[in-house]
Amino acid sequence: MSGQTIVQCGFERHAGAILEIFNEAILHSTALYDYKPRPPESMTGWFEAKRAGGFPVIGVEDGAGALLGFASYGTFRAWPAYKYSVEHSVYVHKEHRGRGLGRTLMRELIAAARRSGVHAMIGGIDAANAGSIALHEKLGFRHAGTLPQVGFKFGRWLDLAFYQLLLETPAQPVDG
């Protein structure tokens, strides 16, 4: 990670770069089961939801301050008993993939989850995304199930695989 810095992403500094990474993934991959690029104004609500939930947005910048990738998590499901579970995502700019940035971001995100008392991290990954699956498995995530043919993109049915990492936190979970 020579010349690279881990940062907490903020709207003013990073919204445009995150949007660019999202939109490239929407248009050219099955990392997001979405069809149309997101408009710039969508980032306002995205960042507000992260802030309101106390969810991290962790990035890696190069020496010039350009965002190379980011990772975050958010609500897994809306019901209260899921409060110790999150669904995460990690995205690396197309020009910087295959250099270990995804692993760096995920390690930082896992550490943030532990500090926040998260118990279960869940990633929904296109079942054909061998790179993301390998990354998750190397970090201790286990396959928790696959939902066949739940997405349709690029003229084909897509299977969604769920990978889960159970953490030792929180120390004292409570109902309510």
CSV table of C-alpha atoms in Angstrom, one decimal, residues 13 26 38 45 73 101 108 130 159 172:
chain,number,residue,atom,x,y,z
A,13,ARG,CA,-14.6,14.8,-1.2
A,26,ILE,CA,-23.7,-1.1,-13.1
A,38,ARG,CA,-27.2,6.5,-10.8
A,45,GLY,CA,-29.4,10.1,0.1
A,73,TYR,CA,-22.0,-1.7,5.1
A,101,LEU,CA,-7.1,-3.1,-2.5
A,108,GLU,CA,-10.7,-2.2,7.6
A,130,ALA,CA,-15.0,-15.8,-8.7
A,159,ASP,CA,-27.6,-16.5,-9.1
A,172,GLN,CA,-23.2,-8.5,25.6
